[in-house]
Backbone as a chain_set.jsonl record, in Angstrom:
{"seq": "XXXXXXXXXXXXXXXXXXXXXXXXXXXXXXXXXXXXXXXXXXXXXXXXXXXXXXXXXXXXXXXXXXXXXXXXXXXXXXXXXXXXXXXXXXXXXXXXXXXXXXXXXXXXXXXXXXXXXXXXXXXXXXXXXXXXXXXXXXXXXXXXXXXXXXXXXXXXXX", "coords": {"N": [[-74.111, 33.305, -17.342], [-72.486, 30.628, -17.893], [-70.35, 31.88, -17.299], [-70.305, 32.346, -14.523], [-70.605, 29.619, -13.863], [-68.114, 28.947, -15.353], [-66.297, 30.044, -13.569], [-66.858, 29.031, -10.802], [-66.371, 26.258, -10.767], [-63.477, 26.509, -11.441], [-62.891, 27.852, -9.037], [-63.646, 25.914, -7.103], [-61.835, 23.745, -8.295], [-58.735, 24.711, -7.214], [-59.645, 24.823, -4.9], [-60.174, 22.216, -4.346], [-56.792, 21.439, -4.457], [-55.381, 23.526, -2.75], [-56.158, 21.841, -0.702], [-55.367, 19.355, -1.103], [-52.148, 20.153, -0.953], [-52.239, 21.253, 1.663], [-52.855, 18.963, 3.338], [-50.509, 17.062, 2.346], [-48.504, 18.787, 4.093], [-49.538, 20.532, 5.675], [-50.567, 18.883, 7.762], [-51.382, 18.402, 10.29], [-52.533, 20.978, 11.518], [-54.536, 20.928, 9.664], [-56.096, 19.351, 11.658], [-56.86, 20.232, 13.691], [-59.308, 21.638, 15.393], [-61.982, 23.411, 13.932], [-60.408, 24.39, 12.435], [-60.165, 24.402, 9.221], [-59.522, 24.307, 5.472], [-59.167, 27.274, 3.805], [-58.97, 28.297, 6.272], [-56.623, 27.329, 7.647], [-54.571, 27.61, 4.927], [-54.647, 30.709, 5.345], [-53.225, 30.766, 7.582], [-50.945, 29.807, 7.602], [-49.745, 31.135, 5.283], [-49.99, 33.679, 6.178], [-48.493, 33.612, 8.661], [-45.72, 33.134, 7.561], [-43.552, 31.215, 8.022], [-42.708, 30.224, 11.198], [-40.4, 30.06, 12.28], [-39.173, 32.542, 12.6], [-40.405, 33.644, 14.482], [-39.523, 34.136, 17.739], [-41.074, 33.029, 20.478], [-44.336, 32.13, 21.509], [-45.811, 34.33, 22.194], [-44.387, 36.221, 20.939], [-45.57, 35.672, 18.228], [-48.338, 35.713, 18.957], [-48.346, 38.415, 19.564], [-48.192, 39.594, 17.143], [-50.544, 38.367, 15.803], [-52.66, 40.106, 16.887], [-53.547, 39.5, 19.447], [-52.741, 39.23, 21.603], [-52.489, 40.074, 25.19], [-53.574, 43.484, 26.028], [-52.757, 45.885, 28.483], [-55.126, 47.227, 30.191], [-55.757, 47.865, 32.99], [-57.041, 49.863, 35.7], [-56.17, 51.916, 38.516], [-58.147, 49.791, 41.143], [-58.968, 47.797, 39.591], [-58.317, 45.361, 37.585], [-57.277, 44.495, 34.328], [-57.71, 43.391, 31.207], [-57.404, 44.593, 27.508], [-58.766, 44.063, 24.213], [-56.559, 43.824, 21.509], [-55.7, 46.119, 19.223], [-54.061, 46.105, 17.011], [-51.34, 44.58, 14.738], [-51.284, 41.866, 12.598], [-54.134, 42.11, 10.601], [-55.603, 39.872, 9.519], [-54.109, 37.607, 10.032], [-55.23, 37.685, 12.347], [-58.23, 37.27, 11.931], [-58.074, 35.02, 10.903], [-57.325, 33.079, 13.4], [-59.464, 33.963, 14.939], [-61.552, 33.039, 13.84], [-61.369, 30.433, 14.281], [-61.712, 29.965, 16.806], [-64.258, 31.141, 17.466], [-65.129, 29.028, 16.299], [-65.026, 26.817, 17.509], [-65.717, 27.113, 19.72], [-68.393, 27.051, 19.768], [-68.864, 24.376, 18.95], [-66.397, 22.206, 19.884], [-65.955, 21.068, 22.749], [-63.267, 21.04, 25.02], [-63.345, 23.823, 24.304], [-65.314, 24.795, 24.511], [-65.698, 24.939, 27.326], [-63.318, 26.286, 28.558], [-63.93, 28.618, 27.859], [-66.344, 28.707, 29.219], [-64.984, 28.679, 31.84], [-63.034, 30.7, 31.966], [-65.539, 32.433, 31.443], [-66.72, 31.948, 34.283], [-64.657, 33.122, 36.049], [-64.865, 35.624, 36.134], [-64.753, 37.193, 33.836], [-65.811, 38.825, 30.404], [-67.996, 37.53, 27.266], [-66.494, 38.151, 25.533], [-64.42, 38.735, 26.404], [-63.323, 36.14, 27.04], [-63.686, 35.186, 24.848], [-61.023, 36.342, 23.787], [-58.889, 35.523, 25.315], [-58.964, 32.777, 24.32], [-58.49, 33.163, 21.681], [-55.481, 34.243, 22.039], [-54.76, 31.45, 23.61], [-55.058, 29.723, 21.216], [-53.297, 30.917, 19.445], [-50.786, 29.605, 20.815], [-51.194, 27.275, 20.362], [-50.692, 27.189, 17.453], [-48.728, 28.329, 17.035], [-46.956, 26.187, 18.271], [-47.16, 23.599, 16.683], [-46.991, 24.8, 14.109], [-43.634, 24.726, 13.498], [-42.959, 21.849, 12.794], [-43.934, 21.445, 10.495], [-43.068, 21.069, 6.477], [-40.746, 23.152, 4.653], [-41.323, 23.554, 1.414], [-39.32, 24.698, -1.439], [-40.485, 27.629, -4.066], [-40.358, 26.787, -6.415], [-41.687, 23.701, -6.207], [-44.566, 24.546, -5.285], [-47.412, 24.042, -6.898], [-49.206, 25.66, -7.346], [-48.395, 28.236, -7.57], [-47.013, 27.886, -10.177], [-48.196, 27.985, -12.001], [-49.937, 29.071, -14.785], [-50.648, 31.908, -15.116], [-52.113, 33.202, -17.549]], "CA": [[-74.293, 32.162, -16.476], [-71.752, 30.136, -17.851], [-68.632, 32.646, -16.874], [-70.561, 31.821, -13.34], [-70.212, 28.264, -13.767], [-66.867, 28.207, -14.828], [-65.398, 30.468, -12.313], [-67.365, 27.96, -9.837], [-65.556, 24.91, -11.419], [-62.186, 26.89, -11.009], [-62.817, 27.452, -7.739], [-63.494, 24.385, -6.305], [-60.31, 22.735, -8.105], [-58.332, 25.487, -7.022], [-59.407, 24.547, -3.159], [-58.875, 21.099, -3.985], [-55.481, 21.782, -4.845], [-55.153, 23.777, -1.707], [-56.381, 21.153, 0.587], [-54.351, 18.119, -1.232], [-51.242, 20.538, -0.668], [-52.359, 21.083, 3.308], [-53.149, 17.385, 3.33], [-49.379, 16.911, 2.066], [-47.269, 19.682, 4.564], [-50.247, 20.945, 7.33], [-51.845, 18.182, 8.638], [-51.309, 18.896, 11.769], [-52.652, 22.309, 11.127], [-56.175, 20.492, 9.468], [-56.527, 18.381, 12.831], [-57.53, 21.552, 14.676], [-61.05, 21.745, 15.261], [-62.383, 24.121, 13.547], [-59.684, 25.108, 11.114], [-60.58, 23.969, 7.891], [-58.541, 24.685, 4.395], [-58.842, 28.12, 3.611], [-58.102, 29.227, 7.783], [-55.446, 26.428, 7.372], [-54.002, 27.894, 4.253], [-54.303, 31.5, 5.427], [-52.285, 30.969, 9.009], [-49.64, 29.335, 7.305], [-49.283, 32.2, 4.319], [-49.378, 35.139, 6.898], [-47.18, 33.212, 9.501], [-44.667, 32.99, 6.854], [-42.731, 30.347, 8.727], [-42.47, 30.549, 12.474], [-39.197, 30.253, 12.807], [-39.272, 34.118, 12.515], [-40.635, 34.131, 16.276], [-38.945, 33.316, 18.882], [-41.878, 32.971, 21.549], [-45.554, 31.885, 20.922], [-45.809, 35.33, 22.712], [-44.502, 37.571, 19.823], [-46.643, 35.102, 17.496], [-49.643, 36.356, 19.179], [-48.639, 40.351, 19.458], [-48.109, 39.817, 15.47], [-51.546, 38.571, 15.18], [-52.931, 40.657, 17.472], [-54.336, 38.498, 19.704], [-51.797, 39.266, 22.884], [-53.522, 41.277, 25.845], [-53.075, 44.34, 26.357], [-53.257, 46.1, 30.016], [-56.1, 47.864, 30.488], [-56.172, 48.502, 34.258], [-57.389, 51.304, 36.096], [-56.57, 51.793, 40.047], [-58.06, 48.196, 41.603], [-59.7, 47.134, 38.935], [-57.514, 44.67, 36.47], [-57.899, 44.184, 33.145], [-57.27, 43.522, 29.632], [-58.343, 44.657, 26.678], [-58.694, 43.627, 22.891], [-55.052, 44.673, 21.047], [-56.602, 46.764, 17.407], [-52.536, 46.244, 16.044], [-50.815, 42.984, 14.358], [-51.999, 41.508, 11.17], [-55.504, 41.888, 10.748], [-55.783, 38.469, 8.431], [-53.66, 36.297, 10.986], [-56.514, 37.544, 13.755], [-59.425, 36.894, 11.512], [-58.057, 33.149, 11.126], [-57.873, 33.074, 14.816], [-60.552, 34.574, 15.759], [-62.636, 32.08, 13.141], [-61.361, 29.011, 14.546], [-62.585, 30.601, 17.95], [-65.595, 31.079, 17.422], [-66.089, 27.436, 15.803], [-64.255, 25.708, 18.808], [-66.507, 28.013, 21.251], [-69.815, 26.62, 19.542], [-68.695, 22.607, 18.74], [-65.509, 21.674, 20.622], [-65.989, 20.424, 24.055], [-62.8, 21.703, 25.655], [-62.911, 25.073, 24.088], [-66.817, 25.472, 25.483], [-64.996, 24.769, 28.761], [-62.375, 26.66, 28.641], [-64.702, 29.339, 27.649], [-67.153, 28.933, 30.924], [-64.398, 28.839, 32.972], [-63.234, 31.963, 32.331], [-66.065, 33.66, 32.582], [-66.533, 32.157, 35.8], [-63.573, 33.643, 36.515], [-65.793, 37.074, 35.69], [-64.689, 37.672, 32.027], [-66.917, 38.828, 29.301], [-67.649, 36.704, 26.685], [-65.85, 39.199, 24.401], [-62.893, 39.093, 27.164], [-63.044, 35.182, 26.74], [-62.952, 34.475, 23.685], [-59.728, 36.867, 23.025], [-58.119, 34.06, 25.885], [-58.966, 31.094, 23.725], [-57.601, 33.5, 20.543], [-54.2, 34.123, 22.852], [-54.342, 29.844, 23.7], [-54.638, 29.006, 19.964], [-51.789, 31.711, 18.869], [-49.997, 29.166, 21.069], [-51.488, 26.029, 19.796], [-50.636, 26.962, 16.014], [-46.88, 27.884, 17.323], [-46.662, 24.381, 18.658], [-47.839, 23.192, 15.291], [-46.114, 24.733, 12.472], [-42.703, 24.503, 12.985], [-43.387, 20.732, 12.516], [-44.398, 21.699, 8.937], [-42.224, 21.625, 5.916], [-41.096, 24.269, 3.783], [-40.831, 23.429, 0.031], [-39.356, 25.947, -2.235], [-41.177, 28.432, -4.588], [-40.252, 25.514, -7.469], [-42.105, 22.964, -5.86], [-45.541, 24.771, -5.347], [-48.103, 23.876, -8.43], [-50.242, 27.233, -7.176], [-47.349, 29.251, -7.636], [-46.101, 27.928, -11.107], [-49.361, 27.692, -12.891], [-50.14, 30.025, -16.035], [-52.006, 32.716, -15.095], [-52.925, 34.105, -18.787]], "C": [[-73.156, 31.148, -16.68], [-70.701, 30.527, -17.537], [-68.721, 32.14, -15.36], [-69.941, 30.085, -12.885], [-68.679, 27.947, -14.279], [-65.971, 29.247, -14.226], [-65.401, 29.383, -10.926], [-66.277, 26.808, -9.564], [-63.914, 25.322, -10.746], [-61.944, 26.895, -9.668], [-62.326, 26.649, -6.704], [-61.891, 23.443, -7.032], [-59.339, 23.527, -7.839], [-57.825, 25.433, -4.755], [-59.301, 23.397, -3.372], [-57.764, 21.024, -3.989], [-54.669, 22.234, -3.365], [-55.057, 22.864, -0.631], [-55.617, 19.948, 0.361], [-52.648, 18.635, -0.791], [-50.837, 20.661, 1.09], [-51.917, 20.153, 3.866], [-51.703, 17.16, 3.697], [-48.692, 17.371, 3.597], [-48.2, 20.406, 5.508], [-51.334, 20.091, 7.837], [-52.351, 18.4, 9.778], [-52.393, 19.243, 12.173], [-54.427, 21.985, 11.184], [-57.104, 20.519, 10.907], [-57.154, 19.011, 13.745], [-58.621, 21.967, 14.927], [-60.939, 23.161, 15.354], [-61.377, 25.26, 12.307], [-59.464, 23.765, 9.931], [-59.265, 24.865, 6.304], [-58.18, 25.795, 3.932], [-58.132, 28.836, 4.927], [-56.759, 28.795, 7.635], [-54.149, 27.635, 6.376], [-53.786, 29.597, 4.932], [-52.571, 31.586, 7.051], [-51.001, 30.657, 8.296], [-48.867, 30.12, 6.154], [-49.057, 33.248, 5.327], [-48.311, 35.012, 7.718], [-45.503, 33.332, 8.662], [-43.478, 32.594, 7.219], [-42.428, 30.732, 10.725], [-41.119, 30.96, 12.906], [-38.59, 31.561, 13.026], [-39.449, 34.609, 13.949], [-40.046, 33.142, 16.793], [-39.602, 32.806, 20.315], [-43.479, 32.794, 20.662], [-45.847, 33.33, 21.52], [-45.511, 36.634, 21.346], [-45.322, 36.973, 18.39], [-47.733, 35.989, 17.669], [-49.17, 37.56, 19.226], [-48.664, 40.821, 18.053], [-49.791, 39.704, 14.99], [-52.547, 39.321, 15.816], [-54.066, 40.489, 18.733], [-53.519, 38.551, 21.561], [-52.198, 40.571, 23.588], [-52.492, 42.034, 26.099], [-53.378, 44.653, 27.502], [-53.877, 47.144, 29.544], [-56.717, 48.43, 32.266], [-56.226, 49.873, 34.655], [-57.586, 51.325, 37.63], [-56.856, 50.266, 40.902], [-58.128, 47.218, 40.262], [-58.298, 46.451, 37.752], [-57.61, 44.141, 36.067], [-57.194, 44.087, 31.57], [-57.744, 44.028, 28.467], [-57.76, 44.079, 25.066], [-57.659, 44.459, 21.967], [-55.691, 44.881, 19.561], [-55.05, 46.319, 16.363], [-52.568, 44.809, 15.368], [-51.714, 43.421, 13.061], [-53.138, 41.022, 11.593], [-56.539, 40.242, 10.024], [-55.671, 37.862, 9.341], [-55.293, 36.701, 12.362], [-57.734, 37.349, 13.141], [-59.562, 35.075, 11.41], [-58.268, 32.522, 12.432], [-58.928, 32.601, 15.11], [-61.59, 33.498, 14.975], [-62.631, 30.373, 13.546], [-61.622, 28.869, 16.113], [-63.375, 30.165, 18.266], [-66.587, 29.832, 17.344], [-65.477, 26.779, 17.152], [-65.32, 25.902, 20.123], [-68.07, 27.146, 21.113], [-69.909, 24.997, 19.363], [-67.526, 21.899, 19.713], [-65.542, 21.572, 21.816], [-64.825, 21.506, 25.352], [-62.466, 23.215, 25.535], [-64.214, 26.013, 24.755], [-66.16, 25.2, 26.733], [-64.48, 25.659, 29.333], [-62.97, 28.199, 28.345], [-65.752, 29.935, 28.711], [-66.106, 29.134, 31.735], [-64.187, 30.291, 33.082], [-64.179, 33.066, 32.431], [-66.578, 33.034, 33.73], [-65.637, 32.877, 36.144], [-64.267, 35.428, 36.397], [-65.466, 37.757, 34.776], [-65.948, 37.95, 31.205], [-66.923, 37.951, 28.311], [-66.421, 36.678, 25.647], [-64.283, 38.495, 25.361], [-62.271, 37.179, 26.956], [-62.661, 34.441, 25.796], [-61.148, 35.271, 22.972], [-59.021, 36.134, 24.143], [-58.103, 33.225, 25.389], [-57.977, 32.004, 22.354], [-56.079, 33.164, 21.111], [-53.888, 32.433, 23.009], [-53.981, 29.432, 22.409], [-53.755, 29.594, 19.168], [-50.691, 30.139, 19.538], [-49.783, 28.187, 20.623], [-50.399, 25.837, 18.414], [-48.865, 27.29, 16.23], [-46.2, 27.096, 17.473], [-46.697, 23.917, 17.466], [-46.59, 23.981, 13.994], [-44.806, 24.802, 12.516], [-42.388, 23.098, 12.554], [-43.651, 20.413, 10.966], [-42.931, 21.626, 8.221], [-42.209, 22.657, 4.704], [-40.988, 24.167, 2.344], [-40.872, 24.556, -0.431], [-40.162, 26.34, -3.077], [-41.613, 26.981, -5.917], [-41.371, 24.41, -7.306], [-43.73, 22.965, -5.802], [-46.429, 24.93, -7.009], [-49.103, 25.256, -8.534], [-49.941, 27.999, -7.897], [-47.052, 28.835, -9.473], [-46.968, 27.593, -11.947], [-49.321, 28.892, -13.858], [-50.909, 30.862, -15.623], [-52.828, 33.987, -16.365], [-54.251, 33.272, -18.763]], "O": [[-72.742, 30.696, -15.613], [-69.832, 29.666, -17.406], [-67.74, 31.636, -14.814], [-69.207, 29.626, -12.009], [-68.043, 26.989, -13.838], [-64.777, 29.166, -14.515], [-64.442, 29.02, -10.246], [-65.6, 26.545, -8.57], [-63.316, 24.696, -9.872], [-61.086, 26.218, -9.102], [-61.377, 26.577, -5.923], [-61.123, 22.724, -6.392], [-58.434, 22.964, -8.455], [-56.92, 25.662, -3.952], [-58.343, 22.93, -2.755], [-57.493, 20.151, -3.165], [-53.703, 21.636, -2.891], [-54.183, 22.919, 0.233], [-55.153, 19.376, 1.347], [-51.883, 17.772, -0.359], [-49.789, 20.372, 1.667], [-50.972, 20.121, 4.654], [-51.376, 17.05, 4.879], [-48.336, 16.442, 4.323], [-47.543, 21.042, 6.333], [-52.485, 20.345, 8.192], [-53.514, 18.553, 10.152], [-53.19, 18.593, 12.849], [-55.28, 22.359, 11.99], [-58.107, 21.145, 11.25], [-57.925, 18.483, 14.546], [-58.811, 23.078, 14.431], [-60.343, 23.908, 16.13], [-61.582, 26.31, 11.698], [-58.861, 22.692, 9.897], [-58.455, 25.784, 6.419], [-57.018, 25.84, 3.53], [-57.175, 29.61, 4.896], [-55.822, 29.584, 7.51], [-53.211, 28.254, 6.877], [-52.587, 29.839, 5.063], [-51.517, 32.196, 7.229], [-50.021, 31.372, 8.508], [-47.664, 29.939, 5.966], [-47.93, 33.742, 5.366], [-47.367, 35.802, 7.758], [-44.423, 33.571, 9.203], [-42.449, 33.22, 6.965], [-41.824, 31.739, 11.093], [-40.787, 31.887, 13.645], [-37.518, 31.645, 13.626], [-38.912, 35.574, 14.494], [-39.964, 31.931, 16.588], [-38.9, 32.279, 21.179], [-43.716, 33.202, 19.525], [-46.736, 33.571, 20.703], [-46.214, 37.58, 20.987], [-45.664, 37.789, 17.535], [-48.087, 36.84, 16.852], [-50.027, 38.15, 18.569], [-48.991, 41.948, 17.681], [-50.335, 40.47, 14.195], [-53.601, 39.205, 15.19], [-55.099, 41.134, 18.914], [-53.915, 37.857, 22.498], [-52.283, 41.694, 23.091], [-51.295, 41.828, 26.299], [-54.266, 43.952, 27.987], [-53.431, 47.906, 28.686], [-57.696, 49.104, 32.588], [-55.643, 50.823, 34.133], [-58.636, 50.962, 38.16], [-55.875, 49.627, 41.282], [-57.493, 46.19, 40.03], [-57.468, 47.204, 37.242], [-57.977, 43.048, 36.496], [-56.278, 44.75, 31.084], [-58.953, 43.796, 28.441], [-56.597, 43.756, 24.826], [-57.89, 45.639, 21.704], [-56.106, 43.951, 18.869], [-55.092, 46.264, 15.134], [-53.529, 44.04, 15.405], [-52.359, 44.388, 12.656], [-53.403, 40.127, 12.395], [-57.702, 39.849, 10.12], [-56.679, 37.373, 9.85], [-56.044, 35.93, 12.959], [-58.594, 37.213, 14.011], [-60.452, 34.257, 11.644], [-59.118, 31.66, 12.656], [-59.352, 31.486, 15.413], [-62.529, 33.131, 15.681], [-63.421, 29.464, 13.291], [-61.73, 27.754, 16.622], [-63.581, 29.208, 19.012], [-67.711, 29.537, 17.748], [-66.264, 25.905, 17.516], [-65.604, 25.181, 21.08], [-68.724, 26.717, 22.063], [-70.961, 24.413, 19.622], [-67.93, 20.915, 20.331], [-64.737, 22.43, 22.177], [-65.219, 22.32, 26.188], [-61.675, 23.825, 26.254], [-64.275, 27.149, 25.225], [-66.91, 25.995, 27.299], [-64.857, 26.031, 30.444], [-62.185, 29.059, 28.746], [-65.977, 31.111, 28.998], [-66.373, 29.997, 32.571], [-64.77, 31.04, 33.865], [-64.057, 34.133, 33.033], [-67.056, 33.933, 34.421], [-66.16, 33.633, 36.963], [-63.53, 36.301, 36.856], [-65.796, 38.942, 34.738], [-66.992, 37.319, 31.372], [-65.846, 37.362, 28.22], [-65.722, 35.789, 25.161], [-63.337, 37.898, 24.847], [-61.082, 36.919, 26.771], [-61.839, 33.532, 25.681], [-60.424, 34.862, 22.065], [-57.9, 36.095, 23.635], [-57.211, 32.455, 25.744], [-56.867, 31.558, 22.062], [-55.493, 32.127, 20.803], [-52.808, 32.053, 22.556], [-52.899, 28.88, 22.21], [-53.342, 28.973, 18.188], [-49.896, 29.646, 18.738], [-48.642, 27.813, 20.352], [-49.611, 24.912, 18.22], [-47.962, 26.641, 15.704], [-45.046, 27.004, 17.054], [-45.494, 23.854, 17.213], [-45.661, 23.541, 13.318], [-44.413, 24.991, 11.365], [-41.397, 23.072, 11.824], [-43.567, 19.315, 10.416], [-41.881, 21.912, 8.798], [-43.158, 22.972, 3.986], [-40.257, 25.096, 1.999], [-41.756, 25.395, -0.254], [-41.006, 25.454, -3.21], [-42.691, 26.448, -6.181], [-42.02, 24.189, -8.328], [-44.36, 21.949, -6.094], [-46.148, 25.676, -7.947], [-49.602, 25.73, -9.554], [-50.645, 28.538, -8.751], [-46.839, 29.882, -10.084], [-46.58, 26.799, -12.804], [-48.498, 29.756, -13.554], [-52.099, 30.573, -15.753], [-53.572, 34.963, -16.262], [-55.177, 33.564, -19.521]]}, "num_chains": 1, "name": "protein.A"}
């Protein structure tokens, strides 16, 4: 019980640490309804600097979040892309989900298209695709401090 309690302990100052570092160099990033410190921290570890893409477009085919065609004859369609980094689309896809159930313009933006006659499934991988774009807008804005600089990184781990 006590190895419990102090893994616990570690934990939690471990994500404070994280979130005073966010705080610092992804505010932005925070401000995002529904991305919180660990989504935060993951987008900005898998992204591993934007400046790498040259389009919020190959952003999203990295996280896999950029439609694919799926048509057949009249009918036209998209479907859900299985490729990219499966991490960067779980951050996504989690700040989605929370935007879809609390955020105002993302429940919106959500009815509309399926008015438009989307599934919900087909809708929410449009709001994923919008917020690939969002977080492109967003982190080159960020800065990058070297390896030196991070207290995560240069801690003892015996």
């Amino acid at each position: 019980m006590r190895r419990l309690t102090a893994l616990s302990s570690e934990i939690a100052e471990l994500e404070a640490e994280l979130e005073c570092l966010l705080r610092r160099n992804a505010a932005a990033l925070l401000e995002l309804p529904g991305c919180w410190t660990l989504t935060a921290a993951k987008l900005v570890a898998e992204v591993a600097g934007v400046e790498r893409f040259s389009s919020d477009a190959k952003l999203a085919k990295l996280a896999g979040v950029a439609p694919l065609d799926a048509s057949s004859g009249k009918q036209c369609r998209h479907r859900l892309n299985r490729k990219g980094n499966r991490q960067l689309n779980c951050a996504l896809h989690r700040i989605a989900v929370t935007q879809g159930r609390v955020h105002a313009p993302a429940r919106a933006f959500l009815a509309r298209k399926q008015a438009e006659g989307k599934s919900r499934r087909e809708a929410l991988r449009c709001l994923k695709r919008h917020l690939a774009r969002v977080v492109f807008r967003i982190l080159p804005s960020l800065p990058h401090p070297g390896v030196e600089t991070l207290p995560l990184l240069n801690r003892d781990l015996t």
